[in-house]
CSV table of C-alpha atoms and ligand atoms in Angstrom, one decimal:
chain,number,residue,atom,x,y,z
A,429,MET,CA,-48.7,3.2,-10.7
A,430,LYS,CA,-46.7,4.7,-13.5
A,431,PRO,CA,-48.2,3.9,-17.0
A,432,PHE,CA,-44.8,2.4,-18.1
A,433,HIS,CA,-43.3,0.3,-15.3
A,434,HIS,CA,-41.4,-2.8,-14.6
A,435,ALA,CA,-43.1,-5.6,-13.1
A,436,ASP,CA,-41.2,-9.0,-12.5
A,437,GLY,CA,-38.2,-7.3,-14.3
A,438,VAL,CA,-40.3,-6.7,-17.5
A,439,LEU,CA,-41.4,-3.4,-18.8
A,440,HIS,CA,-45.2,-3.0,-19.1
A,441,ALA,CA,-47.6,-0.6,-20.6
A,442,GLU,CA,-50.3,-0.6,-17.8
A,443,ALA,CA,-51.0,-4.3,-17.2
A,444,VAL,CA,-49.7,-5.4,-20.6
A,445,ALA,CA,-46.1,-6.8,-20.9
A,446,LEU,CA,-44.3,-5.3,-23.8
A,447,PRO,CA,-42.9,-8.6,-25.2
A,448,ARG,CA,-46.5,-9.7,-25.6
A,449,ILE,CA,-47.1,-6.7,-27.9
A,450,ALA,CA,-43.8,-7.3,-29.8
A,451,GLU,CA,-44.9,-11.0,-30.4
A,452,ALA,CA,-48.4,-9.7,-31.7
A,453,VAL,CA,-47.4,-6.9,-34.2
A,454,GLY,CA,-43.6,-7.2,-34.5
A,455,THR,CA,-41.1,-4.3,-34.0
A,456,PRO,CA,-40.7,-1.4,-34.3
A,457,ALA,CA,-44.1,-0.4,-32.8
A,458,TYR,CA,-45.5,2.6,-30.9
A,459,VAL,CA,-47.4,1.6,-27.8
A,460,TYR,CA,-49.6,4.2,-26.0
A,461,SER,CA,-51.1,4.3,-22.6
A,462,ALA,CA,-54.8,5.4,-22.4
A,463,ALA,CA,-54.3,6.0,-18.7
A,464,ALA,CA,-51.4,8.4,-19.4
A,465,LEU,CA,-53.3,10.3,-21.9
A,466,ARG,CA,-56.3,10.7,-19.4
A,467,SER,CA,-54.1,11.6,-16.6
A,468,ALA,CA,-52.3,14.3,-18.6
A,469,ALA,CA,-55.6,15.5,-20.0
A,470,ARG,CA,-57.1,15.8,-16.4
A,471,ARG,CA,-53.9,17.5,-15.0
A,472,PHE,CA,-54.1,20.1,-17.7
A,473,ARG,CA,-57.8,20.8,-17.1
A,474,ALA,CA,-57.4,20.9,-13.3
A,475,ALA,CA,-54.6,23.3,-13.6
A,476,LEU,CA,-57.2,25.6,-15.3
A,477,ALA,CA,-59.7,25.3,-12.7
A,478,ASP,CA,-59.9,29.0,-11.9
A,479,ILE,CA,-60.6,29.8,-15.6
A,480,PRO,CA,-64.4,30.3,-15.8
A,481,ARG,CA,-65.0,29.9,-19.5
A,482,LYS,CA,-62.6,27.7,-21.4
A,483,HIS,CA,-62.2,25.3,-24.5
A,484,ILE,CA,-59.4,22.9,-24.6
A,485,ALA,CA,-58.6,21.6,-28.1
A,486,PHE,CA,-55.8,18.8,-28.4
A,487,ALA,CA,-53.3,19.9,-31.2
A,488,VAL,CA,-54.1,16.7,-33.6
A,489,LYS,CA,-50.6,17.2,-35.2
A,490,ALA,CA,-48.9,15.8,-32.1
A,491,ASN,CA,-50.8,12.5,-32.4
A,492,PRO,CA,-53.6,12.2,-35.0
A,493,ASN,CA,-54.5,8.5,-34.4
A,494,PRO,CA,-58.3,8.6,-34.1
A,495,ALA,CA,-58.2,6.1,-31.2
A,496,VAL,CA,-56.0,8.5,-29.3
A,497,LEU,CA,-58.3,11.3,-30.2
A,498,ASP,CA,-61.2,9.3,-28.9
A,499,VAL,CA,-59.7,8.9,-25.5
A,500,LEU,CA,-59.3,12.8,-25.3
A,501,ALA,CA,-62.7,13.4,-26.8
A,502,ARG,CA,-64.1,11.4,-24.0
A,503,GLU,CA,-62.1,13.8,-21.6
A,504,GLY,CA,-64.1,16.8,-23.2
A,505,PHE,CA,-61.2,17.9,-25.3
A,506,GLY,CA,-61.8,19.4,-28.7
A,507,ALA,CA,-59.3,19.4,-31.6
A,508,ASP,CA,-56.9,21.9,-33.1
A,509,ILE,CA,-56.3,20.8,-36.7
A,510,VAL,CA,-54.0,22.2,-39.3
A,511,SER,CA,-55.3,20.3,-42.4
A,512,GLY,CA,-58.1,18.6,-44.2
A,513,GLY,CA,-56.5,15.3,-43.3
A,514,GLU,CA,-56.4,16.3,-39.5
A,515,LEU,CA,-60.2,17.2,-39.9
A,516,VAL,CA,-61.1,13.7,-40.9
A,517,ALA,CA,-58.9,12.2,-38.3
A,518,ALA,CA,-60.6,14.4,-35.5
A,519,LEU,CA,-64.1,13.4,-36.7
A,520,ASP,CA,-63.0,9.8,-37.0
A,521,GLY,CA,-61.9,10.2,-33.3
A,522,GLY,CA,-65.4,11.3,-32.4
A,523,ILE,CA,-64.7,15.0,-31.8
A,524,LEU,CA,-67.7,17.1,-32.6
A,525,PRO,CA,-67.3,19.5,-35.5
A,526,GLU,CA,-68.2,22.5,-33.3
A,527,GLU,CA,-65.3,21.6,-30.9
A,528,ILE,CA,-62.7,21.8,-33.9
A,529,VAL,CA,-60.6,24.8,-34.5
A,530,PHE,CA,-58.7,25.2,-37.7
A,531,SER,CA,-55.2,26.6,-37.5
A,532,GLY,CA,-52.5,26.7,-40.1
A,533,THR,CA,-50.6,29.0,-42.4
A,534,GLY,CA,-51.6,27.6,-45.7
A,535,LYS,CA,-55.1,26.3,-45.5
A,536,THR,CA,-56.3,25.9,-49.2
A,537,GLN,CA,-59.7,26.8,-50.7
A,538,ALA,CA,-60.5,23.1,-50.8
A,539,GLU,CA,-59.6,22.7,-47.2
A,540,LEU,CA,-61.6,25.7,-46.2
A,541,MET,CA,-64.7,24.5,-48.0
A,542,GLN,CA,-64.2,20.9,-46.5
A,543,ALA,CA,-64.3,22.6,-43.0
A,544,LEU,CA,-67.2,24.8,-43.8
A,545,ASP,CA,-69.3,21.9,-45.0
A,546,VAL,CA,-68.5,20.0,-41.9
A,547,GLY,CA,-69.5,23.1,-39.8
A,548,ILE,CA,-66.4,23.3,-37.6
A,549,GLY,CA,-66.3,25.6,-34.6
A,550,GLN,CA,-63.7,28.3,-35.4
A,551,PHE,CA,-61.2,29.3,-38.0
A,552,ASN,CA,-58.0,30.7,-36.9
A,553,LEU,CA,-57.0,33.1,-39.7
A,554,GLU,CA,-53.4,33.6,-40.6
A,555,LEU,CA,-53.7,36.5,-43.0
A,556,GLU,CA,-56.2,38.9,-44.3
A,557,ALA,CA,-56.6,37.4,-47.7
A,558,GLU,CA,-57.5,34.0,-46.1
A,559,GLY,CA,-60.3,35.7,-44.2
A,560,ARG,CA,-61.6,37.4,-47.5
A,561,LEU,CA,-61.7,34.0,-49.2
A,562,LEU,CA,-63.4,32.3,-46.1
A,563,SER,CA,-66.0,34.9,-46.0
A,564,ARG,CA,-66.8,34.7,-49.7
A,565,LEU,CA,-67.1,30.9,-49.4
A,566,ALA,CA,-69.3,31.2,-46.2
A,567,VAL,CA,-71.6,33.8,-47.9
A,568,GLU,CA,-71.8,31.4,-50.9
A,569,ARG,CA,-73.2,28.8,-48.3
A,570,GLY,CA,-75.5,31.3,-46.7
A,571,THR,CA,-73.7,31.2,-43.5
A,572,ARG,CA,-71.5,33.1,-41.3
A,573,VAL,CA,-68.5,31.5,-39.5
A,574,ALA,CA,-66.8,32.1,-36.3
A,575,ALA,CA,-63.2,33.3,-36.8
A,576,VAL,CA,-60.2,34.8,-34.8
A,577,LEU,CA,-57.1,36.4,-36.1
A,578,ARG,CA,-53.8,34.9,-35.2
A,579,VAL,CA,-51.4,37.5,-34.2
A,580,ASN,CA,-47.6,37.2,-34.0
A,581,PRO,CA,-46.6,38.7,-30.7
A,582,ASP,CA,-43.0,38.9,-31.5
A,583,VAL,CA,-41.6,37.0,-28.5
A,584,ASP,CA,-39.0,34.4,-28.5
A,585,ALA,CA,-40.2,31.3,-26.9
A,586,ARG,CA,-36.5,30.3,-25.9
A,587,THR,CA,-37.1,26.8,-27.4
A,588,HIS,CA,-35.5,25.0,-30.3
A,589,ALA,CA,-35.3,27.2,-33.4
A,590,LYS,CA,-37.4,24.8,-35.5
A,591,ILE,CA,-40.3,25.0,-33.1
A,592,THR,CA,-40.4,28.7,-32.2
A,593,THR,CA,-43.2,30.3,-34.1
A,594,GLY,CA,-43.8,33.7,-32.4
A,595,ARG,CA,-40.9,35.8,-33.6
A,596,ALA,CA,-41.5,38.6,-36.0
A,597,GLU,CA,-39.6,37.0,-38.7
A,598,SER,CA,-41.6,33.6,-38.4
A,599,LYS,CA,-44.4,32.8,-41.0
A,600,PHE,CA,-47.1,32.6,-38.4
A,601,GLY,CA,-49.8,35.1,-37.9
A,602,VAL,CA,-50.1,38.8,-38.7
A,603,PRO,CA,-47.7,41.4,-37.2
A,604,MET,CA,-49.0,42.9,-33.8
A,605,ALA,CA,-48.8,46.5,-35.2
A,606,GLU,CA,-51.1,45.7,-38.2
A,607,ALA,CA,-53.5,43.5,-36.3
A,608,ALA,CA,-56.2,46.0,-35.2
A,609,ALA,CA,-56.4,47.5,-38.8
A,610,ILE,CA,-56.7,43.9,-40.5
A,611,TYR,CA,-59.3,43.0,-37.7
A,612,ASP,CA,-61.3,46.0,-38.5
A,613,ARG,CA,-61.5,45.0,-42.2
A,614,LEU,CA,-62.3,41.4,-41.5
A,615,ALA,CA,-64.9,42.3,-38.9
A,616,ALA,CA,-66.7,44.2,-41.7
A,617,LEU,CA,-67.0,41.0,-43.9
A,618,ASP,CA,-70.5,39.5,-44.2
A,619,GLY,CA,-69.3,35.8,-44.0
A,620,LEU,CA,-67.2,36.2,-40.8
A,621,ASP,CA,-68.1,36.5,-37.2
A,622,MET,CA,-64.9,37.8,-35.9
A,623,ARG,CA,-64.9,37.0,-32.2
A,624,GLY,CA,-61.2,37.2,-31.1
A,625,ILE,CA,-57.7,36.7,-31.5
A,626,ALA,CA,-55.2,33.7,-31.4
A,627,LEU,CA,-51.6,33.2,-30.7
A,628,HIS,CA,-49.0,30.2,-30.4
A,629,ILE,CA,-45.5,31.1,-29.8
A,630,GLY,CA,-43.8,27.8,-30.2
A,631,SER,CA,-43.4,24.2,-28.7
A,632,GLN,CA,-41.5,22.4,-25.9
A,633,ILE,CA,-41.6,25.8,-23.7
A,634,THR,CA,-40.6,25.2,-20.2
A,635,ASP,CA,-39.8,28.9,-19.3
A,636,LEU,CA,-43.2,30.4,-18.8
A,637,ALA,CA,-41.9,34.2,-19.1
A,638,PRO,CA,-42.2,34.2,-22.9
A,639,LEU,CA,-45.7,32.9,-22.8
A,640,GLU,CA,-46.6,35.4,-20.1
A,641,ASP,CA,-45.1,38.3,-22.2
A,642,ALA,CA,-47.1,37.1,-25.3
A,643,TYR,CA,-50.4,36.9,-23.3
A,644,ARG,CA,-50.0,40.4,-21.8
A,645,ARG,CA,-49.4,41.7,-25.6
A,646,ALA,CA,-52.6,39.8,-26.5
A,647,GLY,CA,-54.4,41.6,-23.6
A,648,GLU,CA,-53.3,44.9,-24.9
A,649,LEU,CA,-54.6,44.2,-28.3
A,650,LEU,CA,-57.8,43.0,-26.8
A,651,ALA,CA,-58.4,46.4,-25.1
A,652,THR,CA,-57.5,48.2,-28.4
A,653,LEU,CA,-60.1,46.0,-30.3
A,654,ARG,CA,-62.8,46.8,-27.7
A,655,THR,CA,-62.1,50.4,-27.6
A,656,GLY,CA,-62.4,50.1,-31.4
A,657,GLY,CA,-66.0,48.9,-31.0
A,658,HIS,CA,-65.4,45.3,-31.4
A,659,ARG,CA,-67.2,42.5,-29.4
A,660,VAL,CA,-64.3,40.2,-28.5
A,661,THR,CA,-65.5,37.0,-26.8
A,662,HIS,CA,-62.6,34.5,-27.5
A,663,VAL,CA,-58.9,34.5,-27.0
A,664,ASP,CA,-57.0,31.3,-28.2
A,665,LEU,CA,-53.8,31.1,-26.2
A,666,GLY,CA,-52.3,28.2,-28.3
A,667,GLY,CA,-50.4,25.4,-27.0
A,668,GLY,CA,-46.7,24.9,-26.3
A,669,LEU,CA,-46.1,23.6,-22.7
A,670,GLY,CA,-43.0,21.4,-22.8
A,671,VAL,CA,-42.4,18.0,-21.1
A,672,SER,CA,-39.3,16.5,-19.6
A,673,TYR,CA,-37.5,14.1,-21.9
A,674,ARG,CA,-34.7,13.3,-19.3
A,675,SER,CA,-35.6,11.7,-16.1
A,676,GLY,CA,-35.0,14.0,-13.1
A,677,GLU,CA,-36.1,17.2,-15.1
A,678,PRO,CA,-39.4,18.3,-14.6
A,679,ASP,CA,-42.2,19.0,-17.2
A,680,ALA,CA,-43.4,22.6,-17.6
A,681,ASP,CA,-45.2,23.5,-14.4
A,682,VAL,CA,-48.8,23.3,-15.5
A,683,GLU,CA,-50.1,24.4,-12.2
A,684,VAL,CA,-47.9,27.5,-12.4
A,685,TYR,CA,-49.0,28.0,-15.9
A,686,GLY,CA,-52.6,27.9,-14.9
A,687,ALA,CA,-52.1,30.4,-12.1
A,688,MET,CA,-50.2,32.6,-14.6
A,689,VAL,CA,-53.0,32.5,-17.1
A,690,ALA,CA,-55.7,33.3,-14.5
A,691,ARG,CA,-53.7,36.2,-13.3
A,692,VAL,CA,-52.8,37.6,-16.6
A,693,THR,CA,-56.3,37.2,-18.2
A,694,GLN,CA,-58.2,38.5,-15.0
A,695,GLY,CA,-60.9,40.9,-16.4
A,696,TRP,CA,-60.6,39.9,-19.9
A,697,ASN,CA,-64.1,38.4,-19.8
A,698,VAL,CA,-63.7,36.1,-22.7
A,699,THR,CA,-63.8,32.2,-23.3
A,700,LEU,CA,-60.1,31.2,-23.2
A,701,MET,CA,-59.1,28.6,-25.7
A,702,PHE,CA,-56.0,26.2,-25.3
A,703,GLU,CA,-54.3,24.0,-27.8
A,704,PRO,CA,-52.0,21.8,-25.9
A,705,GLY,CA,-50.4,18.8,-28.0
A,706,ARG,CA,-47.1,17.5,-26.6
A,707,PHE,CA,-48.0,18.1,-22.9
A,708,ILE,CA,-51.0,15.7,-23.3
A,709,ALA,CA,-49.5,13.0,-25.4
A,710,ALA,CA,-45.7,12.9,-25.1
A,711,HIS,CA,-45.4,10.7,-22.0
A,712,ALA,CA,-48.1,8.5,-23.1
A,713,GLY,CA,-46.1,6.6,-25.7
A,714,VAL,CA,-42.9,4.5,-26.1
A,715,LEU,CA,-41.4,3.2,-29.4
A,716,LEU,CA,-40.8,-0.6,-28.9
A,717,THR,CA,-37.8,-1.7,-30.9
A,718,ALA,CA,-35.5,-4.7,-31.1
A,719,VAL,CA,-31.7,-4.8,-31.2
A,720,THR,CA,-30.5,-6.0,-34.6
A,721,TRP,CA,-26.8,-5.9,-34.1
A,722,VAL,CA,-24.2,-4.8,-31.6
A,723,LYS,CA,-21.5,-3.5,-33.9
A,724,PRO,CA,-17.9,-2.7,-32.5
A,725,GLY,CA,-17.1,1.0,-32.9
A,726,SER,CA,-14.0,3.0,-32.5
A,727,ALA,CA,-14.8,4.4,-29.0
A,728,HIS,CA,-17.9,2.4,-28.0
A,729,PRO,CA,-20.2,0.0,-29.6
A,730,PHE,CA,-23.1,0.8,-32.0
A,731,ILE,CA,-26.4,-0.7,-30.8
A,732,VAL,CA,-28.2,-1.1,-34.2
A,733,VAL,CA,-32.0,-1.1,-33.5
A,734,ASP,CA,-34.8,-1.9,-36.0
A,735,ALA,CA,-36.3,1.4,-35.4
A,736,ALA,CA,-35.0,4.3,-37.5
A,737,MET,CA,-35.3,8.1,-38.1
A,738,ASN,CA,-38.3,7.4,-40.4
A,739,ASP,CA,-40.1,5.9,-37.4
A,740,LEU,CA,-39.0,8.7,-35.0
A,741,MET,CA,-37.7,11.7,-36.6
A,742,ARG,CA,-37.2,14.0,-33.6
A,743,PRO,CA,-33.7,13.3,-32.9
A,744,ALA,CA,-32.7,13.8,-36.6
A,745,LEU,CA,-34.9,16.9,-36.9
A,746,TYR,CA,-34.6,18.6,-33.4
A,747,ASP,CA,-31.5,17.0,-31.9
A,748,ALA,CA,-34.1,15.5,-29.6
A,749,TRP,CA,-33.0,13.2,-26.6
A,750,HIS,CA,-35.2,10.3,-25.8
A,751,ALA,CA,-34.5,8.0,-22.9
A,752,PHE,CA,-33.7,4.4,-23.9
A,753,SER,CA,-34.1,1.3,-21.8
A,754,ALA,CA,-34.2,-2.5,-22.1
A,755,VAL,CA,-37.5,-4.1,-21.7
A,756,GLU,CA,-35.8,-6.8,-19.5
A,757,PRO,CA,-32.8,-4.9,-18.1
A,758,SER,CA,-30.0,-7.1,-16.8
A,759,GLY,CA,-28.7,-4.6,-14.5
A,760,ARG,CA,-25.6,-4.2,-16.3
A,761,ARG,CA,-24.8,-0.8,-18.0
A,762,ILE,CA,-22.6,0.1,-21.0
A,763,VAL,CA,-21.8,3.2,-23.0
A,764,ALA,CA,-22.9,3.1,-26.6
A,765,ASP,CA,-24.3,4.9,-29.7
A,766,ILE,CA,-27.8,3.9,-30.6
A,767,VAL,CA,-28.3,4.0,-34.4
A,768,GLY,CA,-31.1,2.9,-36.7
A,769,PRO,CA,-30.6,1.0,-40.1
A,770,VAL,CA,-31.2,4.0,-42.4
A,771,CYS,CA,-28.5,5.2,-44.6
A,772,GLU,CA,-27.9,8.6,-43.1
A,773,THR,CA,-25.5,9.6,-40.3
A,774,GLY,CA,-28.5,11.6,-38.9
A,775,ASP,CA,-30.1,8.3,-38.2
A,776,THR,CA,-28.7,8.3,-34.7
A,777,PHE,CA,-30.8,8.3,-31.5
A,778,ALA,CA,-27.9,8.6,-29.0
A,779,ARG,CA,-24.3,9.2,-28.9
A,780,ALA,CA,-21.9,8.0,-26.1
A,781,ARG,CA,-25.0,7.3,-23.9
A,782,GLU,CA,-24.9,5.2,-20.8
A,783,ILE,CA,-27.7,2.6,-21.2
A,784,ASP,CA,-28.7,-0.8,-20.3
A,785,ASP,CA,-26.6,-3.5,-21.6
A,786,VAL,CA,-28.3,-5.1,-24.6
A,787,LYS,CA,-27.5,-7.9,-27.0
A,788,ALA,CA,-29.1,-8.7,-30.4
A,789,GLY,CA,-32.6,-9.7,-30.2
A,790,ASP,CA,-33.4,-7.8,-27.0
A,791,LEU,CA,-36.4,-5.5,-26.8
A,792,CYS,CA,-36.0,-1.9,-25.8
A,793,VAL,CA,-37.9,1.2,-25.9
A,794,PHE,CA,-37.5,4.9,-26.5
A,795,HIS,CA,-39.4,6.9,-24.0
A,796,THR,CA,-41.8,10.0,-24.3
A,797,VAL,CA,-42.6,9.6,-27.9
A,798,GLY,CA,-46.5,9.9,-27.8
A,799,ALA,CA,-46.3,13.3,-29.4
A,800,TYR,CA,-44.5,13.9,-32.6
A,801,GLY,CA,-43.6,10.4,-33.1
A,802,ALA,CA,-45.7,8.1,-35.2
A,803,THR,CA,-47.3,11.1,-36.9
A,804,MET,CA,-44.0,12.1,-38.6
A,805,ALA,CA,-43.2,8.6,-39.8
A,806,SER,CA,-42.3,8.0,-43.4
A,807,THR,CA,-41.4,5.1,-45.6
A,808,TYR,CA,-37.9,6.5,-46.4
A,809,ASN,CA,-35.5,3.7,-47.3
A,810,GLY,CA,-38.3,1.5,-48.2
A,811,ARG,CA,-39.3,1.0,-44.6
A,812,SER,CA,-42.8,0.2,-43.5
A,813,LEU,CA,-45.1,2.7,-41.6
A,814,VAL,CA,-44.8,1.8,-38.1
A,815,PRO,CA,-47.8,0.2,-36.2
A,816,GLU,CA,-49.4,1.7,-33.2
A,817,VAL,CA,-51.0,0.0,-30.2
A,818,LEU,CA,-53.2,1.4,-27.5
A,819,VAL,CA,-53.1,-0.1,-24.1
A,820,ASP,CA,-56.0,0.4,-21.7
A,821,GLY,CA,-55.7,-1.5,-18.5
A,822,ASP,CA,-55.2,-5.1,-19.4
A,823,SER,CA,-56.2,-4.8,-23.0
A,824,ALA,CA,-54.2,-3.9,-26.0
A,825,THR,CA,-55.5,-2.8,-29.4
A,826,VAL,CA,-53.8,-2.3,-32.6
A,827,ILE,CA,-55.0,1.2,-33.7
A,828,ALA,CA,-52.7,1.4,-36.6
A,829,GLU,CA,-51.5,-1.5,-38.7
A,830,ARG,CA,-48.0,-1.7,-40.3
A,831,LEU,CA,-48.2,-0.7,-43.7
A,832,ASP,CA,-45.6,-2.3,-45.9
A,833,ALA,CA,-43.7,0.2,-47.9
A,834,HIS,CA,-43.9,-2.1,-51.0
A,835,ALA,CA,-47.7,-2.1,-50.6
A,836,ILE,CA,-47.9,1.7,-50.6
A,837,ALA,CA,-45.5,1.9,-53.4
A,838,ARG,CA,-47.6,-0.4,-55.5
A,839,GLN,CA,-50.8,1.5,-54.7
A,840,ARG,CA,-49.1,4.6,-56.0
A,841,SER,CA,-47.4,2.9,-59.1
A,842,GLY,CA,-48.6,2.5,-62.6
A,843,ARG,CA,-48.1,4.8,-65.6
A,844,ARG,CA,-51.0,7.3,-65.8
A,845,ARG,CA,-50.4,9.7,-68.8
A,846,ILE,CA,-51.0,13.3,-68.4
A,847,ALA,CA,-53.0,14.8,-71.4
A,848,CYS,CA,-50.6,17.5,-72.7
A,849,ALA,CA,-51.6,17.9,-76.3
A,850,ARG,CA,-53.2,21.3,-77.3
A,851,SER,CA,-53.8,22.1,-73.6
A,852,PRO,CA,-53.5,26.0,-73.3
A,853,VAL,CA,-50.1,27.2,-72.0
A,854,LEU,CA,-50.7,29.0,-68.6
A,855,HIS,CA,-49.0,32.3,-68.0
A,856,ALA,CA,-48.6,33.6,-64.5
A,857,SER,CA,-50.2,37.0,-64.5
B,1135,PLP,C1,-48.3,22.8,-33.0
B,1135,PLP,C2,-49.3,23.8,-32.4
B,1135,PLP,C3,-49.9,23.5,-31.2
B,1135,PLP,C4,-49.4,22.4,-30.2
B,1135,PLP,O1,-48.2,22.6,-29.7
B,1135,PLP,P1,-47.7,21.8,-28.5
B,1135,PLP,O2,-46.3,22.3,-28.3
B,1135,PLP,O3,-47.7,20.3,-29.0
B,1135,PLP,O4,-48.6,22.0,-27.4
B,1135,PLP,C5,-50.9,24.3,-30.7
B,1135,PLP,N1,-51.4,25.3,-31.6
B,1135,PLP,C6,-50.9,25.5,-32.8
B,1135,PLP,C7,-51.3,26.6,-33.8
B,1135,PLP,C8,-49.8,24.7,-33.3
B,1135,PLP,O5,-49.3,25.0,-34.5
């Protein structure tokens, strides 16, 4: 049975009817399926069955809810984090510190110290200066930490421009041509146990050729480093596998991906690390919303729903397409624009789309929003932070409460004076 399916004409998440959830927490709300998370996690792992030594770390930024991370921790997943906040989420989700990998272009000294104090498994360094700082902090603590160097393989992932990360002009990693020299210098530092390299070329990748290209380049660097006398034991291949947002189109072929990885990395003799985010979580979530108005438009009606771009930013940010359907479809179809209440033309989920006929008050869902959905939510336009519900079989649990925008605003308000008198003027040197 599909995790989201109709039974008696009503859309269910596993064994729970979605109207029941709307009644309990209101709309909009994210609803996740634990079974869908587990099945994607198992499918990903099974596709890598031929890889003898591997570590799979869920990219927390795709869905940092600790209850979601807990489901994946129980599947043996570690975590790939990009901030101190995500470190706390991963630990709250029951992921062991040694299973955590810290990626990210702008880790601050405070974040590096936080991660050192927790004892995470690996730091993915993005630049030489970061490695020098990390080494010094580790030495101050009397330890040595495992680190890899992220390289920029200069390949085009052929995905949306805002989620391609492996081109020479992108901000991520060090240039391939300089990688060996930087690695030499980092490996000489007392606080670092340099054990390999990392790359991540982008997200929502369905064409595996750029990935293969990037992995081959990593293989060449691996050989160069070993020739240079380095003991390389880990290569982090990143994430990026895409999913289908439209019915009828396939997800990235994870089995073909697994076979490609096995072929390209044959003889590398390292532990391979993976950081899938979207592939694990995207299909596991829907955004439940209610129709507020059906407003006449010039060409077709506007379906004004109570979810908006602040709850699901992907359409506004990436022109993303999310399937939309009625929770209790009548069988009639219409063509409409689907929009939210936010005062931005970008608050448009779909244009001239053929959808289920809906009227004010009807419950609907946007599909495939388990990744990069709730995590990007904001309170723009004074809107509340959207709640999240995790369904597992016939149980449903609120795993994030709706947080009213006015409550957040009040918590942040007040008038705290900054002491300005006689403070020394700081000059940039
Ligand atoms: C975003 C990101 C991922 C996950 O990407 P997906 O496309 O969701 O699989 C993995 N690794 C790094 C370094 C990332 O920035």
